[in-house]
PDB file of C-alpha atoms in Angstrom:
ATOM      1  CA  UNK K   1      -2.624  18.208  17.531  1.00 53.00           C
ATOM      2  CA  UNK K   2      -5.616  16.599  15.976  1.00 60.00           C
ATOM      3  CA  UNK K   3      -7.915  15.291  18.684  1.00 71.00           C
ATOM      4  CA  UNK K   4      -8.840  11.714  19.411  1.00 79.00           C
ATOM      5  CA  UNK K   5      -6.291  10.171  17.085  1.00 88.00           C
ATOM      6  CA  UNK K   6      -6.389   6.441  17.668  1.00 90.00           C
ATOM      7  CA  UNK K   7      -4.457   3.928  15.580  1.00 93.00           C
ATOM      8  CA  UNK K   8      -5.909   0.489  15.033  1.00 94.00           C
ATOM      9  CA  UNK K   9      -3.917  -2.328  13.493  1.00 95.00           C
ATOM     10  CA  UNK K  10      -4.820  -5.874  12.602  1.00 95.00           C
ATOM     11  CA  UNK K  11      -1.944  -8.350  12.403  1.00 95.00           C
ATOM     12  CA  UNK K  12      -2.209 -12.143  12.756  1.00 94.00           C
ATOM     13  CA  UNK K  13      -0.740 -13.410  16.048  1.00 94.00           C
ATOM     14  CA  UNK K  14       1.191 -16.236  14.467  1.00 93.00           C
ATOM     15  CA  UNK K  15       2.668 -17.135  11.093  1.00 93.00           C
ATOM     16  CA  UNK K  16       5.038 -19.677   9.639  1.00 93.00           C
ATOM     17  CA  UNK K  17       8.554 -18.543   8.688  1.00 92.00           C
ATOM     18  CA  UNK K  18       8.633 -16.675   5.392  1.00 91.00           C
ATOM     19  CA  UNK K  19       4.861 -16.470   5.204  1.00 93.00           C
ATOM     20  CA  UNK K  20       3.153 -13.469   3.686  1.00 95.00           C
ATOM     21  CA  UNK K  21       0.559 -11.952   5.970  1.00 95.00           C
ATOM     22  CA  UNK K  22      -2.050  -9.301   5.238  1.00 96.00           C
ATOM     23  CA  UNK K  23      -2.071  -6.282   7.527  1.00 96.00           C
ATOM     24  CA  UNK K  24      -4.909  -3.812   7.897  1.00 97.00           C
ATOM     25  CA  UNK K  25      -4.471  -0.440   9.544  1.00 97.00           C
ATOM     26  CA  UNK K  26      -6.851   2.349  10.384  1.00 96.00           C
ATOM     27  CA  UNK K  27      -6.217   5.590  12.231  1.00 95.00           C
ATOM     28  CA  UNK K  28      -8.922   8.004  13.254  1.00 95.00           C
ATOM     29  CA  UNK K  29      -7.987  11.400  11.858  1.00 93.00           C
ATOM     30  CA  UNK K  30     -10.079  14.146  10.217  1.00 92.00           C
ATOM     31  CA  UNK K  31      -7.648  14.572   7.267  1.00 92.00           C
ATOM     32  CA  UNK K  32      -8.749  18.176   6.697  1.00 91.00           C
ATOM     33  CA  UNK K  33      -7.924  18.663   3.021  1.00 89.00           C
ATOM     34  CA  UNK K  34      -7.359  22.420   2.941  1.00 89.00           C
ATOM     35  CA  UNK K  35      -9.979  22.671   0.171  1.00 89.00           C
ATOM     36  CA  UNK K  36     -13.070  23.111   2.332  1.00 90.00           C
ATOM     37  CA  UNK K  37     -14.504  26.425   3.463  1.00 89.00           C
ATOM     38  CA  UNK K  38     -16.387  27.279   6.646  1.00 90.00           C
ATOM     39  CA  UNK K  39     -19.670  29.233   6.840  1.00 92.00           C
ATOM     40  CA  UNK K  40     -17.886  32.580   6.463  1.00 93.00           C
ATOM     41  CA  UNK K  41     -16.074  31.413   3.360  1.00 90.00           C
ATOM     42  CA  UNK K  42     -12.684  31.087   4.989  1.00 93.00           C
ATOM     43  CA  UNK K  43     -10.565  28.158   3.899  1.00 92.00           C
ATOM     44  CA  UNK K  44     -10.174  25.577   6.679  1.00 92.00           C
ATOM     45  CA  UNK K  45      -6.410  25.000   6.873  1.00 92.00           C
ATOM     46  CA  UNK K  46      -4.980  21.674   5.785  1.00 91.00           C
ATOM     47  CA  UNK K  47      -4.289  19.185   8.571  1.00 92.00           C
ATOM     48  CA  UNK K  48      -3.520  15.670   7.424  1.00 93.00           C
ATOM     49  CA  UNK K  49      -1.302  12.721   8.110  1.00 95.00           C
ATOM     50  CA  UNK K  50       1.341  13.042   5.434  1.00 94.00           C
ATOM     51  CA  UNK K  51       3.369   9.874   5.875  1.00 95.00           C
ATOM     52  CA  UNK K  52       2.811   6.302   7.020  1.00 96.00           C
ATOM     53  CA  UNK K  53       5.709   3.892   7.529  1.00 96.00           C
ATOM     54  CA  UNK K  54       5.717   0.226   8.511  1.00 97.00           C
ATOM     55  CA  UNK K  55       8.858  -1.608   9.622  1.00 96.00           C
ATOM     56  CA  UNK K  56       9.420  -5.136  10.812  1.00 96.00           C
ATOM     57  CA  UNK K  57      12.415  -5.647  13.148  1.00 95.00           C
ATOM     58  CA  UNK K  58      13.923  -2.475  11.687  1.00 94.00           C
ATOM     59  CA  UNK K  59      13.473  -3.486   8.045  1.00 95.00           C
ATOM     60  CA  UNK K  60      11.073  -1.535   5.879  1.00 96.00           C
ATOM     61  CA  UNK K  61       7.815  -3.048   4.672  1.00 96.00           C
ATOM     62  CA  UNK K  62       5.983  -0.109   3.145  1.00 96.00           C
ATOM     63  CA  UNK K  63       6.360   3.656   3.097  1.00 96.00           C
ATOM     64  CA  UNK K  64       3.376   5.720   2.007  1.00 96.00           C
ATOM     65  CA  UNK K  65       3.219   9.443   1.226  1.00 95.00           C
ATOM     66  CA  UNK K  66      -0.317  10.712   1.736  1.00 95.00           C
ATOM     67  CA  UNK K  67      -1.946  13.641  -0.040  1.00 94.00           C
ATOM     68  CA  UNK K  68      -5.150  15.445   1.044  1.00 93.00           C
ATOM     69  CA  UNK K  69      -7.075  13.144  -1.322  1.00 93.00           C
ATOM     70  CA  UNK K  70      -6.821  10.291   1.188  1.00 95.00           C
ATOM     71  CA  UNK K  71     -10.140   9.926   3.012  1.00 94.00           C
ATOM     72  CA  UNK K  72     -10.900  10.719   6.639  1.00 94.00           C
ATOM     73  CA  UNK K  73      -9.637   7.958   8.955  1.00 95.00           C
ATOM     74  CA  UNK K  74      -6.905   6.718   6.600  1.00 95.00           C
ATOM     75  CA  UNK K  75      -7.137   2.999   5.972  1.00 96.00           C
ATOM     76  CA  UNK K  76      -4.418   0.837   4.448  1.00 97.00           C
ATOM     77  CA  UNK K  77      -4.231  -2.807   3.602  1.00 97.00           C
ATOM     78  CA  UNK K  78      -1.015  -4.444   2.387  1.00 96.00           C
ATOM     79  CA  UNK K  79       1.072  -7.618   2.610  1.00 96.00           C
ATOM     80  CA  UNK K  80       4.222  -8.234   4.600  1.00 96.00           C
ATOM     81  CA  UNK K  81       6.730 -11.065   4.646  1.00 94.00           C
ATOM     82  CA  UNK K  82       7.536 -12.468   8.077  1.00 95.00           C
ATOM     83  CA  UNK K  83      10.988 -14.152   8.136  1.00 94.00           C
ATOM     84  CA  UNK K  84      11.156 -14.577  11.932  1.00 94.00           C
ATOM     85  CA  UNK K  85       9.369 -13.705  15.157  1.00 94.00           C
ATOM     86  CA  UNK K  86       9.408 -10.034  15.848  1.00 95.00           C
ATOM     87  CA  UNK K  87       7.559  -6.811  15.996  1.00 95.00           C
ATOM     88  CA  UNK K  88       5.890  -4.574  13.459  1.00 96.00           C
ATOM     89  CA  UNK K  89       6.250  -0.840  14.050  1.00 96.00           C
ATOM     90  CA  UNK K  90       3.655   1.429  12.513  1.00 97.00           C
ATOM     91  CA  UNK K  91       4.271   5.180  12.430  1.00 96.00           C
ATOM     92  CA  UNK K  92       1.979   7.933  11.203  1.00 96.00           C
ATOM     93  CA  UNK K  93       3.360  11.458  10.747  1.00 95.00           C
ATOM     94  CA  UNK K  94       0.949  14.343  11.232  1.00 94.00           C
ATOM     95  CA  UNK K  95       1.254  17.731   9.470  1.00 92.00           C
ATOM     96  CA  UNK K  96       1.598  19.377  12.876  1.00 90.00           C
ATOM     97  CA  UNK K  97       4.717  17.345  13.697  1.00 90.00           C
ATOM     98  CA  UNK K  98       3.050  14.725  15.861  1.00 92.00           C
ATOM     99  CA  UNK K  99       4.040  11.112  15.362  1.00 95.00           C
ATOM    100  CA  UNK K 100       1.671   8.304  16.319  1.00 95.00           C
ATOM    101  CA  UNK K 101       3.152   4.853  16.765  1.00 95.00           C
ATOM    102  CA  UNK K 102       1.777   1.389  17.323  1.00 95.00           C
ATOM    103  CA  UNK K 103       3.604  -1.912  17.765  1.00 96.00           C
ATOM    104  CA  UNK K 104       2.389  -5.432  17.117  1.00 95.00           C
ATOM    105  CA  UNK K 105       4.308  -8.593  17.828  1.00 95.00           C
ATOM    106  CA  UNK K 106       4.035 -11.700  15.672  1.00 95.00           C
ATOM    107  CA  UNK K 107       5.154 -15.193  16.601  1.00 94.00           C
ATOM    108  CA  UNK K 108       6.731 -17.516  14.053  1.00 92.00           C
ATOM    109  CA  UNK K 109       5.958 -21.138  14.853  1.00 83.00           C
TER     110      UNK K 109
ATOM    111  CA  UNK Q   1       5.005  34.752  48.636  1.00 57.00           C
ATOM    112  CA  UNK Q   2       7.445  37.525  47.872  1.00 62.00           C
ATOM    113  CA  UNK Q   3       9.396  36.973  44.638  1.00 64.00           C
ATOM    114  CA  UNK Q   4      13.050  37.886  44.754  1.00 71.00           C
ATOM    115  CA  UNK Q   5      14.751  39.351  41.725  1.00 70.00           C
ATOM    116  CA  UNK Q   6      16.543  36.037  41.110  1.00 69.00           C
ATOM    117  CA  UNK Q   7      13.308  34.014  41.210  1.00 68.00           C
ATOM    118  CA  UNK Q   8      11.589  36.397  38.819  1.00 68.00           C
ATOM    119  CA  UNK Q   9      14.435  36.042  36.345  1.00 64.00           C
ATOM    120  CA  UNK Q  10      14.390  32.257  36.588  1.00 67.00           C
ATOM    121  CA  UNK Q  11      10.649  32.258  36.078  1.00 63.00           C
ATOM    122  CA  UNK Q  12      11.010  34.406  32.980  1.00 63.00           C
ATOM    123  CA  UNK Q  13      13.603  32.075  31.507  1.00 59.00           C
ATOM    124  CA  UNK Q  14      11.478  29.013  32.243  1.00 58.00           C
ATOM    125  CA  UNK Q  15       8.433  30.541  30.544  1.00 57.00           C
ATOM    126  CA  UNK Q  16      10.568  31.479  27.574  1.00 54.00           C
ATOM    127  CA  UNK Q  17      11.811  27.906  27.290  1.00 52.00           C
ATOM    128  CA  UNK Q  18       8.349  26.395  27.328  1.00 51.00           C
ATOM    129  CA  UNK Q  19       7.315  28.802  24.584  1.00 48.00           C
ATOM    130  CA  UNK Q  20      10.202  27.765  22.367  1.00 47.00           C
ATOM    131  CA  UNK Q  21      10.309  24.010  22.987  1.00 45.00           C
ATOM    132  CA  UNK Q  22       6.906  22.803  21.769  1.00 45.00           C
ATOM    133  CA  UNK Q  23       7.598  24.065  18.242  1.00 43.00           C
ATOM    134  CA  UNK Q  24       8.055  20.875  16.249  1.00 44.00           C
ATOM    135  CA  UNK Q  25      11.241  20.339  14.334  1.00 45.00           C
ATOM    136  CA  UNK Q  26       9.924  21.283  10.925  1.00 47.00           C
ATOM    137  CA  UNK Q  27      10.951  18.453   8.645  1.00 52.00           C
ATOM    138  CA  UNK Q  28      10.287  18.953   4.956  1.00 65.00           C
ATOM    139  CA  UNK Q  29       6.944  17.356   4.163  1.00 70.00           C
ATOM    140  CA  UNK Q  30       7.101  15.254   1.031  1.00 75.00           C
ATOM    141  CA  UNK Q  31       4.358  15.762  -1.529  1.00 77.00           C
ATOM    142  CA  UNK Q  32       3.198  13.255  -4.112  1.00 79.00           C
ATOM    143  CA  UNK Q  33       4.164  15.544  -7.004  1.00 75.00           C
ATOM    144  CA  UNK Q  34       3.119  15.550 -10.639  1.00 78.00           C
ATOM    145  CA  UNK Q  35       3.172  12.655 -13.086  1.00 81.00           C
ATOM    146  CA  UNK Q  36       6.001  14.138 -15.151  1.00 80.00           C
ATOM    147  CA  UNK Q  37       8.125  14.717 -12.064  1.00 82.00           C
ATOM    148  CA  UNK Q  38       7.886  11.005 -11.426  1.00 86.00           C
ATOM    149  CA  UNK Q  39       8.400   9.496 -14.887  1.00 86.00           C
ATOM    150  CA  UNK Q  40      10.787  12.210 -16.062  1.00 84.00           C
ATOM    151  CA  UNK Q  41       8.900  12.271 -19.375  1.00 82.00           C
ATOM    152  CA  UNK Q  42       9.383   8.534 -20.045  1.00 84.00           C
ATOM    153  CA  UNK Q  43       6.442   6.813 -21.705  1.00 87.00           C
ATOM    154  CA  UNK Q  44       4.995   4.157 -19.380  1.00 88.00           C
ATOM    155  CA  UNK Q  45       3.996   0.788 -20.757  1.00 88.00           C
ATOM    156  CA  UNK Q  46       0.398  -0.361 -20.539  1.00 88.00           C
ATOM    157  CA  UNK Q  47       0.930  -3.613 -18.695  1.00 88.00           C
ATOM    158  CA  UNK Q  48       2.344  -4.515 -15.310  1.00 90.00           C
ATOM    159  CA  UNK Q  49       0.098  -2.546 -13.024  1.00 94.00           C
ATOM    160  CA  UNK Q  50      -3.585  -2.833 -12.177  1.00 95.00           C
ATOM    161  CA  UNK Q  51      -5.954  -0.414 -10.502  1.00 95.00           C
ATOM    162  CA  UNK Q  52      -9.073  -1.709  -8.841  1.00 95.00           C
ATOM    163  CA  UNK Q  53     -11.837   0.799  -8.174  1.00 95.00           C
ATOM    164  CA  UNK Q  54     -15.616   0.695  -8.289  1.00 95.00           C
ATOM    165  CA  UNK Q  55     -17.405   1.504 -11.560  1.00 94.00           C
ATOM    166  CA  UNK Q  56     -19.732   3.883  -9.765  1.00 94.00           C
ATOM    167  CA  UNK Q  57     -19.014   5.526  -6.421  1.00 92.00           C
ATOM    168  CA  UNK Q  58     -22.023   7.054  -4.744  1.00 89.00           C
ATOM    169  CA  UNK Q  59     -20.003   9.010  -2.244  1.00 91.00           C
ATOM    170  CA  UNK Q  60     -16.795  10.631  -3.467  1.00 91.00           C
ATOM    171  CA  UNK Q  61     -15.545  11.032   0.086  1.00 92.00           C
ATOM    172  CA  UNK Q  62     -14.538   7.406   0.501  1.00 93.00           C
ATOM    173  CA  UNK Q  63     -13.825   5.478  -2.655  1.00 95.00           C
ATOM    174  CA  UNK Q  64     -11.991   2.203  -2.052  1.00 95.00           C
ATOM    175  CA  UNK Q  65      -9.114   1.684  -4.472  1.00 96.00           C
ATOM    176  CA  UNK Q  66      -6.405  -0.938  -4.765  1.00 96.00           C
ATOM    177  CA  UNK Q  67      -3.202  -1.000  -6.770  1.00 96.00           C
ATOM    178  CA  UNK Q  68      -1.080  -3.989  -7.663  1.00 95.00           C
ATOM    179  CA  UNK Q  69       2.184  -4.057  -9.604  1.00 95.00           C
ATOM    180  CA  UNK Q  70       4.334  -7.174  -9.161  1.00 94.00           C
ATOM    181  CA  UNK Q  71       8.015  -6.229  -9.181  1.00 92.00           C
ATOM    182  CA  UNK Q  72       7.453  -2.526  -8.612  1.00 94.00           C
ATOM    183  CA  UNK Q  73       9.521  -0.487  -6.191  1.00 95.00           C
ATOM    184  CA  UNK Q  74       7.125   2.432  -6.101  1.00 94.00           C
ATOM    185  CA  UNK Q  75       3.532   3.112  -7.147  1.00 95.00           C
ATOM    186  CA  UNK Q  76       2.002   6.575  -7.384  1.00 95.00           C
ATOM    187  CA  UNK Q  77      -1.712   7.129  -7.640  1.00 95.00           C
ATOM    188  CA  UNK Q  78      -3.355  10.177  -9.210  1.00 95.00           C
ATOM    189  CA  UNK Q  79      -6.908  11.440  -9.494  1.00 93.00           C
ATOM    190  CA  UNK Q  80      -6.663  13.484 -12.666  1.00 91.00           C
ATOM    191  CA  UNK Q  81      -9.799  15.539 -11.992  1.00 91.00           C
ATOM    192  CA  UNK Q  82      -9.098  16.507  -8.381  1.00 91.00           C
ATOM    193  CA  UNK Q  83      -7.977  20.028  -7.437  1.00 90.00           C
ATOM    194  CA  UNK Q  84      -4.747  18.370  -6.265  1.00 91.00           C
ATOM    195  CA  UNK Q  85      -4.187  15.337  -8.520  1.00 91.00           C
ATOM    196  CA  UNK Q  86      -1.684  13.457  -6.366  1.00 92.00           C
ATOM    197  CA  UNK Q  87      -3.302  10.901  -4.050  1.00 94.00           C
ATOM    198  CA  UNK Q  88      -0.495   8.789  -2.645  1.00 95.00           C
ATOM    199  CA  UNK Q  89       2.947   7.302  -3.143  1.00 95.00           C
ATOM    200  CA  UNK Q  90       3.527   3.711  -2.067  1.00 96.00           C
ATOM    201  CA  UNK Q  91       7.136   2.571  -1.651  1.00 96.00           C
ATOM    202  CA  UNK Q  92       7.771  -1.083  -1.023  1.00 96.00           C
ATOM    203  CA  UNK Q  93      10.583  -2.192   1.255  1.00 95.00           C
ATOM    204  CA  UNK Q  94      12.471  -5.509   1.315  1.00 95.00           C
ATOM    205  CA  UNK Q  95       9.825  -7.110   3.542  1.00 95.00           C
ATOM    206  CA  UNK Q  96       6.806  -6.204   1.440  1.00 95.00           C
ATOM    207  CA  UNK Q  97       4.850  -9.390   0.851  1.00 94.00           C
ATOM    208  CA  UNK Q  98       3.513  -8.158  -2.472  1.00 94.00           C
ATOM    209  CA  UNK Q  99       3.683  -4.908  -4.379  1.00 95.00           C
ATOM    210  CA  UNK Q 100       0.071  -4.096  -3.732  1.00 95.00           C
ATOM    211  CA  UNK Q 101      -1.910  -1.942  -1.349  1.00 96.00           C
ATOM    212  CA  UNK Q 102      -5.410  -0.645  -0.912  1.00 96.00           C
ATOM    213  CA  UNK Q 103      -6.826   2.451   0.691  1.00 96.00           C
ATOM    214  CA  UNK Q 104      -9.770   4.855   0.511  1.00 96.00           C
ATOM    215  CA  UNK Q 105      -9.626   8.123  -1.382  1.00 95.00           C
ATOM    216  CA  UNK Q 106     -11.601  11.283  -2.120  1.00 94.00           C
ATOM    217  CA  UNK Q 107     -12.704  12.028  -5.668  1.00 94.00           C
ATOM    218  CA  UNK Q 108     -14.169  15.422  -6.551  1.00 92.00           C
ATOM    219  CA  UNK Q 109     -16.208  14.089  -9.472  1.00 92.00           C
ATOM    220  CA  UNK Q 110     -16.328  11.515 -12.264  1.00 94.00           C
ATOM    221  CA  UNK Q 111     -12.775  11.017 -13.462  1.00 93.00           C
ATOM    222  CA  UNK Q 112      -9.901   8.643 -14.132  1.00 94.00           C
ATOM    223  CA  UNK Q 113      -7.823   7.183 -11.339  1.00 95.00           C
ATOM    224  CA  UNK Q 114      -4.312   6.645 -12.676  1.00 94.00           C
ATOM    225  CA  UNK Q 115      -1.616   4.446 -11.159  1.00 95.00           C
ATOM    226  CA  UNK Q 116       1.980   4.628 -12.331  1.00 94.00           C
ATOM    227  CA  UNK Q 117       4.442   2.018 -11.144  1.00 95.00           C
ATOM    228  CA  UNK Q 118       8.204   2.284 -11.190  1.00 94.00           C
ATOM    229  CA  UNK Q 119       9.710  -1.133 -11.772  1.00 94.00           C
ATOM    230  CA  UNK Q 120      12.956  -2.395 -10.277  1.00 93.00           C
ATOM    231  CA  UNK Q 121      14.682  -1.934 -13.668  1.00 92.00           C
ATOM    232  CA  UNK Q 122      13.683   1.744 -13.831  1.00 91.00           C
ATOM    233  CA  UNK Q 123      10.885   1.387 -16.388  1.00 93.00           C
ATOM    234  CA  UNK Q 124       7.375   2.650 -15.800  1.00 94.00           C
ATOM    235  CA  UNK Q 125       3.943   1.105 -16.180  1.00 94.00           C
ATOM    236  CA  UNK Q 126       0.615   2.849 -16.144  1.00 94.00           C
ATOM    237  CA  UNK Q 127      -3.017   1.876 -15.718  1.00 95.00           C
ATOM    238  CA  UNK Q 128      -6.170   3.865 -15.263  1.00 94.00           C
ATOM    239  CA  UNK Q 129      -9.766   3.278 -14.302  1.00 95.00           C
ATOM    240  CA  UNK Q 130     -12.748   5.557 -14.756  1.00 95.00           C
ATOM    241  CA  UNK Q 131     -14.887   6.060 -11.670  1.00 95.00           C
ATOM    242  CA  UNK Q 132     -18.313   7.681 -11.887  1.00 94.00           C
ATOM    243  CA  UNK Q 133     -18.941   9.770  -8.799  1.00 93.00           C
ATOM    244  CA  UNK Q 134     -22.475  10.745  -7.799  1.00 88.00           C
ATOM    245  CA  UNK Q 135     -21.585  13.135  -4.961  1.00 82.00           C
ATOM    246  CA  UNK Q 136     -18.154  14.764  -5.065  1.00 78.00           C
ATOM    247  CA  UNK Q 137     -15.836  14.531  -2.098  1.00 74.00           C
ATOM    248  CA  UNK Q 138     -14.141  17.900  -1.832  1.00 67.00           C
ATOM    249  CA  UNK Q 139     -16.517  19.771   0.460  1.00 63.00           C
ATOM    250  CA  UNK Q 140     -16.956  22.680  -1.991  1.00 50.00           C
TER     251      UNK Q 140
END
């Protein structure tokens, strides 16, 4: 597994029903592209996060397929509709089979 | 401690299990794929999608880009001059607040960043933006 992978997510704590909120996510990951070579000229094998999925109370918000062209520490910003109080689930899928998850609750007032 | 025959066998089985178990269930990893694979040869229209990217990027390792296509179900982004042109596929679910997203990408040199959006009615829209890159972002 890639070392020191730490997801960070920014979601507002509250929203009004049906409001659209902006979500920012960042996960520390080297995103080794498989294009680079080490000092001896050997290709450094690819090791990236290949998928990023966001759900809210089980319903899908966004589903991203990542290629090696996404920068180190993949960052995403997008909008989500919040119909009721609940929880966002963020999942990142690593090439090596690891899955990193993060949850954030939001309160509808 | 003296190991009996039974204990040795059990130990062997346990070691075997730990060797087998950590192998991840190898799910097929989805790739972004080529432009033609996506559009199926259909000619995309010129309006309906926008790409935002800087005119000049000093460092090709992190170039901020944003795509926006109201009414799209899926947006794919390509860097036509990269060794692997596909950058990302964005699919929007029922709770997407808008059909837009931004991220940071690697560009190997000066080139066009192309976004193709698939609309809810099955049509395609395309937009591109030229980015001048001072230092390429592919390691070399």
